[in-house]
Coordinates of C-alpha atoms and ligand atoms in Angstrom, one line a residue:
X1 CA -24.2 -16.7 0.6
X2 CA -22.3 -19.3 -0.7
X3 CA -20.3 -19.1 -4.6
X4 CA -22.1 -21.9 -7.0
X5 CA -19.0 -22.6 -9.3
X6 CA -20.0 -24.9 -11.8
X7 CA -17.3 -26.7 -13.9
X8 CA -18.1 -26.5 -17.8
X9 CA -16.8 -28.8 -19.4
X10 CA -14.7 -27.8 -22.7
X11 CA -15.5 -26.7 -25.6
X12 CA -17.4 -23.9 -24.4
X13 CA -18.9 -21.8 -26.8
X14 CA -17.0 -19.2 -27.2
X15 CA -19.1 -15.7 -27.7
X16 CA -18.9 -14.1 -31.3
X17 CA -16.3 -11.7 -30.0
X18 CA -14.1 -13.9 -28.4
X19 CA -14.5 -16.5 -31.6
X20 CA -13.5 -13.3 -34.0
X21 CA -10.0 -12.7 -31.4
X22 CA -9.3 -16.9 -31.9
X23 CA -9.8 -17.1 -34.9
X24 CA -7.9 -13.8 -36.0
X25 CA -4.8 -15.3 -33.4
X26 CA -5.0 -18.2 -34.7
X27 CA -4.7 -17.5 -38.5
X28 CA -1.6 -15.0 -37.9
X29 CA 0.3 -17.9 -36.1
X30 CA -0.3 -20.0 -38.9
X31 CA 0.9 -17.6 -41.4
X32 CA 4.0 -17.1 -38.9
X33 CA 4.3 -20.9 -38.6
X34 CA 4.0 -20.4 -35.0
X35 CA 1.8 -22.1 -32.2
X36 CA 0.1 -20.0 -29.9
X37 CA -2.5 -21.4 -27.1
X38 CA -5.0 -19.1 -25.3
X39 CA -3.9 -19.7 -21.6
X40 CA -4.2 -18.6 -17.9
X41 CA -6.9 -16.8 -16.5
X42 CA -9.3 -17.0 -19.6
X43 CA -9.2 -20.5 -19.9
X44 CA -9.6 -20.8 -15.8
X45 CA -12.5 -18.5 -15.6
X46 CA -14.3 -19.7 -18.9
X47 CA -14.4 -23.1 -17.3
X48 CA -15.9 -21.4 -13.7
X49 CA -18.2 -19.8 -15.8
X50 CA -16.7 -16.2 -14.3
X51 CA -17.2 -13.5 -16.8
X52 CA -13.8 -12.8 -18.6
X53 CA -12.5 -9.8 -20.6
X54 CA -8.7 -10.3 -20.6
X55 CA -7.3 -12.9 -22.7
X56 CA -3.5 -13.9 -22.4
X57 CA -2.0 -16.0 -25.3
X58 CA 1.0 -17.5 -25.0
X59 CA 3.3 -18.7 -28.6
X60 CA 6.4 -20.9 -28.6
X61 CA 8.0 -17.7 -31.3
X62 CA 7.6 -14.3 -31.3
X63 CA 4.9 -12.9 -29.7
X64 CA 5.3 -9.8 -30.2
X65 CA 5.4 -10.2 -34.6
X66 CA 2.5 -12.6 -33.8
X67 CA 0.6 -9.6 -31.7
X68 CA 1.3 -7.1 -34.4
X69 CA -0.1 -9.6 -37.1
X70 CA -3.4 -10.4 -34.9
X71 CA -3.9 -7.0 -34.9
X72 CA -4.5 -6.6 -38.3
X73 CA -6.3 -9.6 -38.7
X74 CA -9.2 -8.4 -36.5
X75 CA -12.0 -6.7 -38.4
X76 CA -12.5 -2.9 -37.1
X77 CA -10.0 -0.6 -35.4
X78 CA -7.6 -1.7 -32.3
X79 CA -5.7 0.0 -29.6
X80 CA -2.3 0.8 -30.7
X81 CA -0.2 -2.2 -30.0
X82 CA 2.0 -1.6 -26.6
X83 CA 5.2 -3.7 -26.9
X84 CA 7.3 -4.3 -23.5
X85 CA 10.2 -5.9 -25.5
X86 CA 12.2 -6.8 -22.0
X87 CA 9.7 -9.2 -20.6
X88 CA 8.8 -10.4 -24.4
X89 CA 5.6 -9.5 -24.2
X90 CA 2.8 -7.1 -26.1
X91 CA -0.3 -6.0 -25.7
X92 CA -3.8 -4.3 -27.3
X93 CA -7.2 -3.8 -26.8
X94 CA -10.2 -4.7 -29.1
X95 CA -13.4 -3.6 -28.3
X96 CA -13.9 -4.7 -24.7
X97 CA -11.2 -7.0 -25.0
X98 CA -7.8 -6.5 -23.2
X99 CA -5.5 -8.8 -25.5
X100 CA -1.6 -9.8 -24.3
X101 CA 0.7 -11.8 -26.2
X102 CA 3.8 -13.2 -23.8
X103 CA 6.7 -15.4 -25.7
X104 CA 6.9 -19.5 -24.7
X105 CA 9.7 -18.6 -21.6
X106 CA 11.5 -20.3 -18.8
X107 CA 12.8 -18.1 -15.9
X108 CA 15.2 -18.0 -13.5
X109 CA 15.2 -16.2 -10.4
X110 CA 18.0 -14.5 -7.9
X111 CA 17.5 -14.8 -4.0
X112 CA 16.7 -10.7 -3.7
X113 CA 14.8 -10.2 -6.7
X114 CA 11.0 -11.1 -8.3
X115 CA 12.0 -9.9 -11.7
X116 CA 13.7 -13.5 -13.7
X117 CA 16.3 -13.6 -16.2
X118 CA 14.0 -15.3 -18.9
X119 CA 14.9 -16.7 -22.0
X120 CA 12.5 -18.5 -24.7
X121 CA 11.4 -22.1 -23.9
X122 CA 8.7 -25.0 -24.7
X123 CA 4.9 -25.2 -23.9
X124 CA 5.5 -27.7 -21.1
X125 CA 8.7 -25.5 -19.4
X126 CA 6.7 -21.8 -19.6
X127 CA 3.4 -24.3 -18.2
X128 CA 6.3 -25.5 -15.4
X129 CA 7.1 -22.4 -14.4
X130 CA 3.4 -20.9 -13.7
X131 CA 1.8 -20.3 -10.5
X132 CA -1.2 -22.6 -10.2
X133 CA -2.3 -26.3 -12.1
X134 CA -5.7 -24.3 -12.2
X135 CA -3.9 -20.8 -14.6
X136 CA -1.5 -23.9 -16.8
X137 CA -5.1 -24.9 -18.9
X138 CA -4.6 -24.0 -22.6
X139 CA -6.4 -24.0 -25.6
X140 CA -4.8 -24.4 -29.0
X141 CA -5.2 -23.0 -31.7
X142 CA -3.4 -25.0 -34.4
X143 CA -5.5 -25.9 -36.9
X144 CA -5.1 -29.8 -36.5
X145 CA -6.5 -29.6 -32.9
X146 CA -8.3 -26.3 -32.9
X147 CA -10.1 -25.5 -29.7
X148 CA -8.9 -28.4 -27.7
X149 CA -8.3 -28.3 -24.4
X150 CA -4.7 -28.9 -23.1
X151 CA -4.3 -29.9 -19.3
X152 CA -0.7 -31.0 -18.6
X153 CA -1.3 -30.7 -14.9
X154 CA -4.9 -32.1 -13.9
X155 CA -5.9 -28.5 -13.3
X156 CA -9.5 -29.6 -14.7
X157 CA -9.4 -31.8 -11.8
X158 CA -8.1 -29.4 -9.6
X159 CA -11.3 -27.0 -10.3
X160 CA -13.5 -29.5 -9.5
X161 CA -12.3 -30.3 -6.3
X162 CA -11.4 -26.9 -5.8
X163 CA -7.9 -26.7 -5.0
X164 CA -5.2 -24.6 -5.5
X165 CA -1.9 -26.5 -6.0
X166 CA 1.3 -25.6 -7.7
X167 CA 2.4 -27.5 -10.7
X168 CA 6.2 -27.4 -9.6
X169 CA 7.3 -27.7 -5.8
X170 CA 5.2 -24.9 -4.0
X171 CA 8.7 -23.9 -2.2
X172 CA 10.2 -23.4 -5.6
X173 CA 6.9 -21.9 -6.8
X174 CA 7.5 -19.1 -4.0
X175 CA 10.6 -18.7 -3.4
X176 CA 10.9 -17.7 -7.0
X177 CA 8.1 -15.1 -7.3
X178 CA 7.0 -14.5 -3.3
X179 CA 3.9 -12.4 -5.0
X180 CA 2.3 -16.2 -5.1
X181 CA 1.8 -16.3 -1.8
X182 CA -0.5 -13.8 -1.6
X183 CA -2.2 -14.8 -5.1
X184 CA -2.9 -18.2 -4.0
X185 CA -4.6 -16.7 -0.8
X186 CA -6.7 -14.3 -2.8
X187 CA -7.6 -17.1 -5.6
X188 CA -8.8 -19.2 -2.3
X189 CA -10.5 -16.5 -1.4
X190 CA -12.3 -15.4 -4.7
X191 CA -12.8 -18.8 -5.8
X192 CA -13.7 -20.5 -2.4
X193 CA -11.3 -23.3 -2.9
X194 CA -8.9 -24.6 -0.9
X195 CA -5.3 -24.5 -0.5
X196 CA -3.6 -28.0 -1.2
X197 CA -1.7 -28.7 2.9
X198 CA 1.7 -28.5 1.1
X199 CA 0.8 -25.3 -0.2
X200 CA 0.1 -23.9 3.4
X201 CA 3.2 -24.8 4.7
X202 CA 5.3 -23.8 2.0
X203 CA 3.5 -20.3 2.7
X204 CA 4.1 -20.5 6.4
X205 CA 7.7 -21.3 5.9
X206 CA 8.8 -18.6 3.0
X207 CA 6.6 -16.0 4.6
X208 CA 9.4 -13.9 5.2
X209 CA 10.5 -13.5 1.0
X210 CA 7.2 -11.5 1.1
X211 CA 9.7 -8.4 2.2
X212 CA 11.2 -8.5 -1.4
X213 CA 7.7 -7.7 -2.8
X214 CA 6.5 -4.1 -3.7
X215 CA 3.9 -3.0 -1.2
X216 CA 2.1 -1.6 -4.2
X217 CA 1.4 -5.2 -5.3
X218 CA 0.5 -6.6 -1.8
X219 CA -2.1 -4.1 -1.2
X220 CA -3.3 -4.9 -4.6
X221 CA -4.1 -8.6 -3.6
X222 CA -5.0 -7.7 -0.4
X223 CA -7.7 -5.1 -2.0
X224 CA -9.1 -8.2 -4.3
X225 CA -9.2 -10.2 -0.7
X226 CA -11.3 -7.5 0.0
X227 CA -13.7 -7.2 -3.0
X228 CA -14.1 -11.4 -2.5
X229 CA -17.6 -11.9 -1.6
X230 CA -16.3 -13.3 1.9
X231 CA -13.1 -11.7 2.4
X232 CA -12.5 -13.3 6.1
X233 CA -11.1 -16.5 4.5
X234 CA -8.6 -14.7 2.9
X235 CA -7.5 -12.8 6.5
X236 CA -7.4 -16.2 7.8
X237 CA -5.1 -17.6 5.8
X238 CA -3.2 -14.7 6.2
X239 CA -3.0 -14.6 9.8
X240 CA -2.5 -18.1 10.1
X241 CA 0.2 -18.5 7.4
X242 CA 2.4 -15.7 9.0
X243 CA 2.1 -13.2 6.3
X244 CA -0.2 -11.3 7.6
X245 CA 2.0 -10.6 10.8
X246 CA 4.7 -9.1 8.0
X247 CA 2.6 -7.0 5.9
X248 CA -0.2 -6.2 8.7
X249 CA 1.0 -6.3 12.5
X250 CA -2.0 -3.6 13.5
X251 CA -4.5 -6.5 12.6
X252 CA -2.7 -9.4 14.4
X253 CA -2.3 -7.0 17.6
X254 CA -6.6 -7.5 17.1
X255 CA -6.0 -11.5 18.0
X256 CA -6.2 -12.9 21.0
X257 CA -7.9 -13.3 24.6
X258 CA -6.9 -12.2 27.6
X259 CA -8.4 -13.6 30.9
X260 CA -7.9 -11.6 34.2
X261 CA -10.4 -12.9 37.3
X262 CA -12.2 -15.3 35.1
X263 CA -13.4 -12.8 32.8
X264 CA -12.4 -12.5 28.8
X265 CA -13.1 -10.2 26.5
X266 CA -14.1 -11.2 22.5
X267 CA -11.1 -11.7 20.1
X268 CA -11.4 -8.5 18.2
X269 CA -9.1 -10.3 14.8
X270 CA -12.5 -12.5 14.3
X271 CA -15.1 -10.2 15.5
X272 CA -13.3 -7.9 12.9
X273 CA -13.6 -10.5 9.8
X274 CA -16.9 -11.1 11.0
X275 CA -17.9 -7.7 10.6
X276 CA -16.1 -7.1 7.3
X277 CA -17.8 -10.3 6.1
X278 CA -21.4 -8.4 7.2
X279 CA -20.5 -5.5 5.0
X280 CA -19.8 -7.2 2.4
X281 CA -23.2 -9.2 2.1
X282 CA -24.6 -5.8 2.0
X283 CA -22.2 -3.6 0.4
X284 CA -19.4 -3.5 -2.5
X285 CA -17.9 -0.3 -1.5
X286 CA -14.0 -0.8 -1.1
X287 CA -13.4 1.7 1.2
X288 CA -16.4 0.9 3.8
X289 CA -14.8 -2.7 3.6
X290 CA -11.5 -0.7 4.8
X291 CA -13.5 1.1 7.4
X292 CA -15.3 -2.1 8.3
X293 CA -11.4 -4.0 8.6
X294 CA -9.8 -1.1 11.1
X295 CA -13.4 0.0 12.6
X296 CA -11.8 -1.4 15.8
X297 CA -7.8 -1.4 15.4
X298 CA -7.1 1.0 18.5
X299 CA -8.0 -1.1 20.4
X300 CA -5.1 -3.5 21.2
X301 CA -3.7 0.1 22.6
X302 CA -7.0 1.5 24.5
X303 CA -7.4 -2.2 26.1
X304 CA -7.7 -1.8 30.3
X305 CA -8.6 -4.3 32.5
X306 CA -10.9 -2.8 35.7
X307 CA -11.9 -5.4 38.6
X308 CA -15.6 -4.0 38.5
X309 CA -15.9 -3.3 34.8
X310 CA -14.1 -5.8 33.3
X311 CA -12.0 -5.2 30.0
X312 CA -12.7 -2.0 28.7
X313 CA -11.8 0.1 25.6
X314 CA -12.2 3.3 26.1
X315 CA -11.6 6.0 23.2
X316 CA -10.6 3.1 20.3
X317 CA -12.7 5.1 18.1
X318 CA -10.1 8.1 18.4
X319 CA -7.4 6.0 18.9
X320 CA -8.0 4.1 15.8
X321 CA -9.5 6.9 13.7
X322 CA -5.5 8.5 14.4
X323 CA -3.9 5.4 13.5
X324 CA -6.0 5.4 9.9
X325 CA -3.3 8.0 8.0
X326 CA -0.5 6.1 9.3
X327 CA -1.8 2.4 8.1
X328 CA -2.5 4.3 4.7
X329 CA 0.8 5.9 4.2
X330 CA 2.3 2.1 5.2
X331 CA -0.1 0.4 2.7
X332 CA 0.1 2.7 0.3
X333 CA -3.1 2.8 -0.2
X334 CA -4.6 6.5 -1.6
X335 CA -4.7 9.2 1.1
X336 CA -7.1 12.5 0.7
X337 CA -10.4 11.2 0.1
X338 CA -10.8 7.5 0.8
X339 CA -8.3 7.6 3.8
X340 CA -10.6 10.6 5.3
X341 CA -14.3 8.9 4.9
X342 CA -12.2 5.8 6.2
X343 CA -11.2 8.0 9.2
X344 CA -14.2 9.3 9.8
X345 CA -16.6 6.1 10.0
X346 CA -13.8 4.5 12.6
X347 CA -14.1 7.9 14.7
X348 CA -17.8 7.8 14.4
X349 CA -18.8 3.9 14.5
X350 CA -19.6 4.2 18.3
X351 CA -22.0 6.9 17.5
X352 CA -25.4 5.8 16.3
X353 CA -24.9 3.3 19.4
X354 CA -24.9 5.9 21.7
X355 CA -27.8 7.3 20.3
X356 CA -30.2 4.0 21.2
X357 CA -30.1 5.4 24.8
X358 CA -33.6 6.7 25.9
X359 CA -34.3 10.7 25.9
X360 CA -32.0 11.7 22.9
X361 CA -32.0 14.9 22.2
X362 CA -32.3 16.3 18.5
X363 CA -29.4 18.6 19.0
X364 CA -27.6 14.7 19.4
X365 CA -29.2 13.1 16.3
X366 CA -28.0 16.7 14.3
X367 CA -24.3 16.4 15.0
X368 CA -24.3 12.8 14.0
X369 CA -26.3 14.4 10.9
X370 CA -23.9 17.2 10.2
X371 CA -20.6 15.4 10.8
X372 CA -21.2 11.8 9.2
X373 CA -22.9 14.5 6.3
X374 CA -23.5 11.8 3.0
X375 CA -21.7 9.0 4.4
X376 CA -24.4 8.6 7.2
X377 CA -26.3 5.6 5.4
X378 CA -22.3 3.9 5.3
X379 CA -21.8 4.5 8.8
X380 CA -25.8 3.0 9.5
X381 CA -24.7 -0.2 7.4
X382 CA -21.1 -0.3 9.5
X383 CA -22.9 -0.5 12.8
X384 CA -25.3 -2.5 12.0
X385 CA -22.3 -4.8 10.8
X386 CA -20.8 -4.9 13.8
X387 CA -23.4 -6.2 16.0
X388 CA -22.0 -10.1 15.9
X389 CA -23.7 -11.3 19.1
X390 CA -24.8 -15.1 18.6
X391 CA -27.7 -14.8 20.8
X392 CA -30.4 -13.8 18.5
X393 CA -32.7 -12.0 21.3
X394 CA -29.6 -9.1 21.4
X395 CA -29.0 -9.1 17.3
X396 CA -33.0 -8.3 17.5
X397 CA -32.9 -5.9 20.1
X398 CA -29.9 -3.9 18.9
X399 CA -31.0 -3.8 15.3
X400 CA -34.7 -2.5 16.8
X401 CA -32.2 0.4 18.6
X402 CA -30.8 0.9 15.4
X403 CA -34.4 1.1 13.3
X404 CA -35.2 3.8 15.8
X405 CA -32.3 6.1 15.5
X406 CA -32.6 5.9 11.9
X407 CA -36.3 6.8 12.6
X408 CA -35.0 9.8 14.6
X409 CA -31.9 10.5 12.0
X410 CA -35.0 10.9 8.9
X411 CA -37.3 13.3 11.0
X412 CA -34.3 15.3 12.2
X413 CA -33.3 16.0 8.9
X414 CA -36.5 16.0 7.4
X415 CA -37.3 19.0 9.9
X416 CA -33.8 20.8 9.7
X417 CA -32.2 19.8 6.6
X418 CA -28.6 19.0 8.5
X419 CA -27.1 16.8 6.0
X420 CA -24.6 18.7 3.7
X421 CA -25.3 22.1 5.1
X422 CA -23.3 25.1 5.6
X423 CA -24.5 27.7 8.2
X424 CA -26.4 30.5 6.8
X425 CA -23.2 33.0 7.6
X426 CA -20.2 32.7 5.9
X427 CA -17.0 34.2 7.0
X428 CA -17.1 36.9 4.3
X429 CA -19.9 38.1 5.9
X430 CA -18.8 38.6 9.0
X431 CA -15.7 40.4 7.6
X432 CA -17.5 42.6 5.6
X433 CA -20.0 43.2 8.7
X434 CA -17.5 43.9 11.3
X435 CA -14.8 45.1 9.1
X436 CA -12.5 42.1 10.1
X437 CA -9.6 41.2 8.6
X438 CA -8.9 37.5 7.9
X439 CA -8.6 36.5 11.4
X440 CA -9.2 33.6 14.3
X441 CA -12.2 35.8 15.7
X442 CA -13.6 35.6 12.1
X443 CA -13.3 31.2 12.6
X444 CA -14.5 31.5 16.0
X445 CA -17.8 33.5 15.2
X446 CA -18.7 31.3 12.8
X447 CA -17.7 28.4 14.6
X448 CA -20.2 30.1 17.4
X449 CA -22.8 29.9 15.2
X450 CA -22.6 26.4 14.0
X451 CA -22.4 24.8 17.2
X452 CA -25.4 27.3 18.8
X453 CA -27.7 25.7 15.5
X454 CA -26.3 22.1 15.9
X455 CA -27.5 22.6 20.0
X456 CA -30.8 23.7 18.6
X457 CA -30.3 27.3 20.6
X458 CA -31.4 29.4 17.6
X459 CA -33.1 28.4 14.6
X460 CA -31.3 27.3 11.0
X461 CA -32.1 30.4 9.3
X462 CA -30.3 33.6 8.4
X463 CA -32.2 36.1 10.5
X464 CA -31.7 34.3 13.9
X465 CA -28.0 33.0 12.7
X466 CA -27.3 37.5 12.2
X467 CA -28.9 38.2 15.2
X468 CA -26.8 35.4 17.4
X469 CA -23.5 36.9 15.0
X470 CA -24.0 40.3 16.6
X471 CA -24.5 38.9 20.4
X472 CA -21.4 36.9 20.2
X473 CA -19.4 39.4 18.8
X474 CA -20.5 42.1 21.5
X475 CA -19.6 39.2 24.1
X476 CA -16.0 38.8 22.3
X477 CA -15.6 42.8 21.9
X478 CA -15.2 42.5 18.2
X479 CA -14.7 46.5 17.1
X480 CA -17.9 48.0 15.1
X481 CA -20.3 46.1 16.3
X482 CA -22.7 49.1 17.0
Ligands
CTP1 N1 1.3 -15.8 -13.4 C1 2.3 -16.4 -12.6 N2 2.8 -15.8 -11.5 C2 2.4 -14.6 -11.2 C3 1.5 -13.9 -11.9 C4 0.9 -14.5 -13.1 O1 2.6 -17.6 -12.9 N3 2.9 -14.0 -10.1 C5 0.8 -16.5 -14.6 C6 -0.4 -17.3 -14.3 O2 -0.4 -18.4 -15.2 C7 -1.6 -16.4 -14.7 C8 -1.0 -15.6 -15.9 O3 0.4 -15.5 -15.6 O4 -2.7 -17.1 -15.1 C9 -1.6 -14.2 -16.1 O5 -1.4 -13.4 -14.9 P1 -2.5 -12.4 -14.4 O6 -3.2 -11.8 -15.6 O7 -1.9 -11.6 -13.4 O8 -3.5 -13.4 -13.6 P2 -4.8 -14.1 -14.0 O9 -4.6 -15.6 -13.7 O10 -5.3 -13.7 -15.3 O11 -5.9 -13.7 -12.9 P3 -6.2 -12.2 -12.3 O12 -6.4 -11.3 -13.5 O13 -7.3 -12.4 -11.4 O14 -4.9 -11.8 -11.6

């Protein structure tokens, strides 16, 4: 599915609410005897026709007086007005509206640091000093040219051939704020434009200044990659810019072919972007994009090459499923939840496959149900993902497979109601019953029981799951059984 971006052309109407914030801006900077200009991603978006709730204004005075002032010009109640007075900037909220107010500036960087020494400047130097052509558009709000669209650096253009370029030297661009790198990347990405060349090889040569970026704010842009409704173009500029080798070795281990005896195996770096790609048609989940990017990243360390089988991979589910906390603690991404459901469709995505094979047994189809619990349909949609065969006989075949076990995976549960259960005997129970401390024989009774429902030896009710208790602990000699 392709993105339609069509370029508006300015003025846009603006909505009421956004006509109430201009005009409210606008008549407090002409009371200060200021100019202000709406600018950056409001202006860039309005123009895509990308829904928008964040305005950024920029004035050649004192923003943060001017943000203050706006304030009370705007009918109904605001948030209270935040003021960061080091970086000159301030910021409220108005209805929906997230509302910033940053001071006209020029910056200027050292070699080990993204935060500038900034001191107040013109229009044209705080336009200068900007990422992208396509986030210098402004519109202004003086009164004598109200609403008009100011484009110092064909970014207009530049949206309509859909191209990112930097309004100063890209090298100077990045060297000064290495964070760039990344956001042109994810704006390709989002936007489905393309990087201007001298753009790509600025990236591939200041790569390395990524290091002096929090990793907080590279996962942030790679997350947005991620959300992009094709995030493979944004791993592909990645890899092939270097950065992705710095902030992402795992994935670039994926890349590659090896040939022993005439025989290859598939470059798993874009069998994996096709299969994030896949879930991403079909799903906006973040974290089963995550699952979908590292479904197969043990296996650059479970790869074997036999003369009869060829390249094999054995145990890259468990492998990779290991490797999950460890990528998370490195990308600082959340642990606890997400990085366990993340963990646990890479150790399971080989699953539903194996469960295509003829003369599966229920007690099969009721493990899968009781260990992939409500993230089954996820780890369905993952392997279906991953099928990325070009011949179209196999994509038919192994998505038939996969109808079937999910045929199988419905009556199993609709007949033993697996899915978020808990065995009919807790381990109070069995305390109480045998007069038990808390102890390991109290885990492995009731571990006993689970696993004899799961193999379908006694039934999922309480009566059978007692009388089984009692068995096993005669068997394991628990005292007071009798
Ligand atoms: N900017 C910049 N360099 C950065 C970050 C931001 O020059 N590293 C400038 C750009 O002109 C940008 C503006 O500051 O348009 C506002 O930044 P931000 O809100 O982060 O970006 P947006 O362009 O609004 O887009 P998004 O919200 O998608 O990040």
């Amino acid at each position: 599915m392709a993105v339609t971006i069509q370029i508006k052309h300015w003025p846009i109407p603006l909505n009421e609410q956004e006509r109430i914030i201009f005009q409210a801006v606008a008549h407090a900077a002409a009371k200060m005897g200021v100019k202000a200009y709406a600018i950056g991603g409001f202006v860039r978006d309005k123009l895509l026709g990308r829904p928008v709730k964040e305005i950024d204004f920029v004035c050649v005075g004192d923003s943060i007086a001017l943000a203050r002032a706006a304030a009370k010009c705007l009918p109904g109640k605001t948030s209270l007005v935040q003021v960061f007075k080091r970086f000159g900037t301030a910021h409220f909220v108005w209805q929906d509206y997230s509302i910033e107010f940053v001071t006209a500036r020029r910056e200027s960087y050292h070699p080990d640091s993204r935060n500038p020494d900034v001191e107040p400047a013109s229009l044209e130097e705080d336009l200068l000093r900007r990422d992208f052509t396509i986030n210098t558009l402004a519109i202004s709000l003086q009164e004598s040219s109200f609403d008009q669209l100011l484009d110092a650096f064909e970014g207009l253009e530049d949206l309509r051939q859909k191209r990112i370029r930097t309004p100063a030297d890209p090298i100077i661009t990045f060297r000064d704020d290495p964070l760039r790198m990344m956001r042109a990347i994810r704006f390709a990405t989002q936007l489905h434009f393309h990087l201007a060349p001298e753009l790509v090889e600025a990236i591939s040569q200041e790569a390395p200044r990524i290091q002096i970026v929090s990793q907080e704010r590279i996962t942030d842009e790679l997350n947005k990659i991620l959300m992009a409704q094709k995030p493979s173009i944004g791993f592909e500029w990645l890899f092939k810019t270097g950065l992705l080798q710095l902030i992402f070795p795992q994935m670039v281990a994926l890349a590659g072919v090896e040939m022993i005896d005439g025989k290859g195996h598939k470059d798993n770096f874009y069998h994996t972007l096709q299969v994030v790609d896949n879930v991403a048609a079909r799903s906006d989940k973040l974290w089963l994009r995550w699952a979908a990017l590292l479904h197969d990243i043990g296996k650059p360390a479970t790869k074997r090459f036999d003369p009869q089988q060829g390249w094999t991979f054995h145990g890259h589910e468990v492998v990779g499923a290991r490797m999950v906390p460890k990528i998370f603690a490195q990308l600082k991404l959340p642990t606890h939840q997400p990085m366990e459901y993340v963990k646990k469709l890479v150790l399971l995505h080989l699953r539903p496959i194996s469960l295509t094979k003829e003369n599966i047994t229920d007690s099969a189809i009721r493990r899968l149900l009781f260990e992939a619990g409500d993230d089954l349909e996820d780890l369905m949609l993952l392997c279906e993902a991953d099928i990325t065969s070009r011949n179209p006989q196999k994509v038919k075949r192994y998505l038939q497979n996969f109808a079937l076990v999910r045929k199988r995976l419905q009556e199993v549960e609709e007949k033993d109601r697996i899915r978020n259960w808990q065995p009919p005997i807790t381990g109070e129970m069995i305390m109480e019953r045998f007069k038990l401390p808390p102890c390991k024989l109290v885990g492995d009774i009731k571990n006993a029981i689970r696993e004899a429902i799961l193999d379908g030896k006694i039934g999922n009710n309480f009566e059978e799951a007692w009388e089984y208790m009692i068995q096993v602990a005669r068997e394991l000699q628990v005292p007071n059984v009798d």
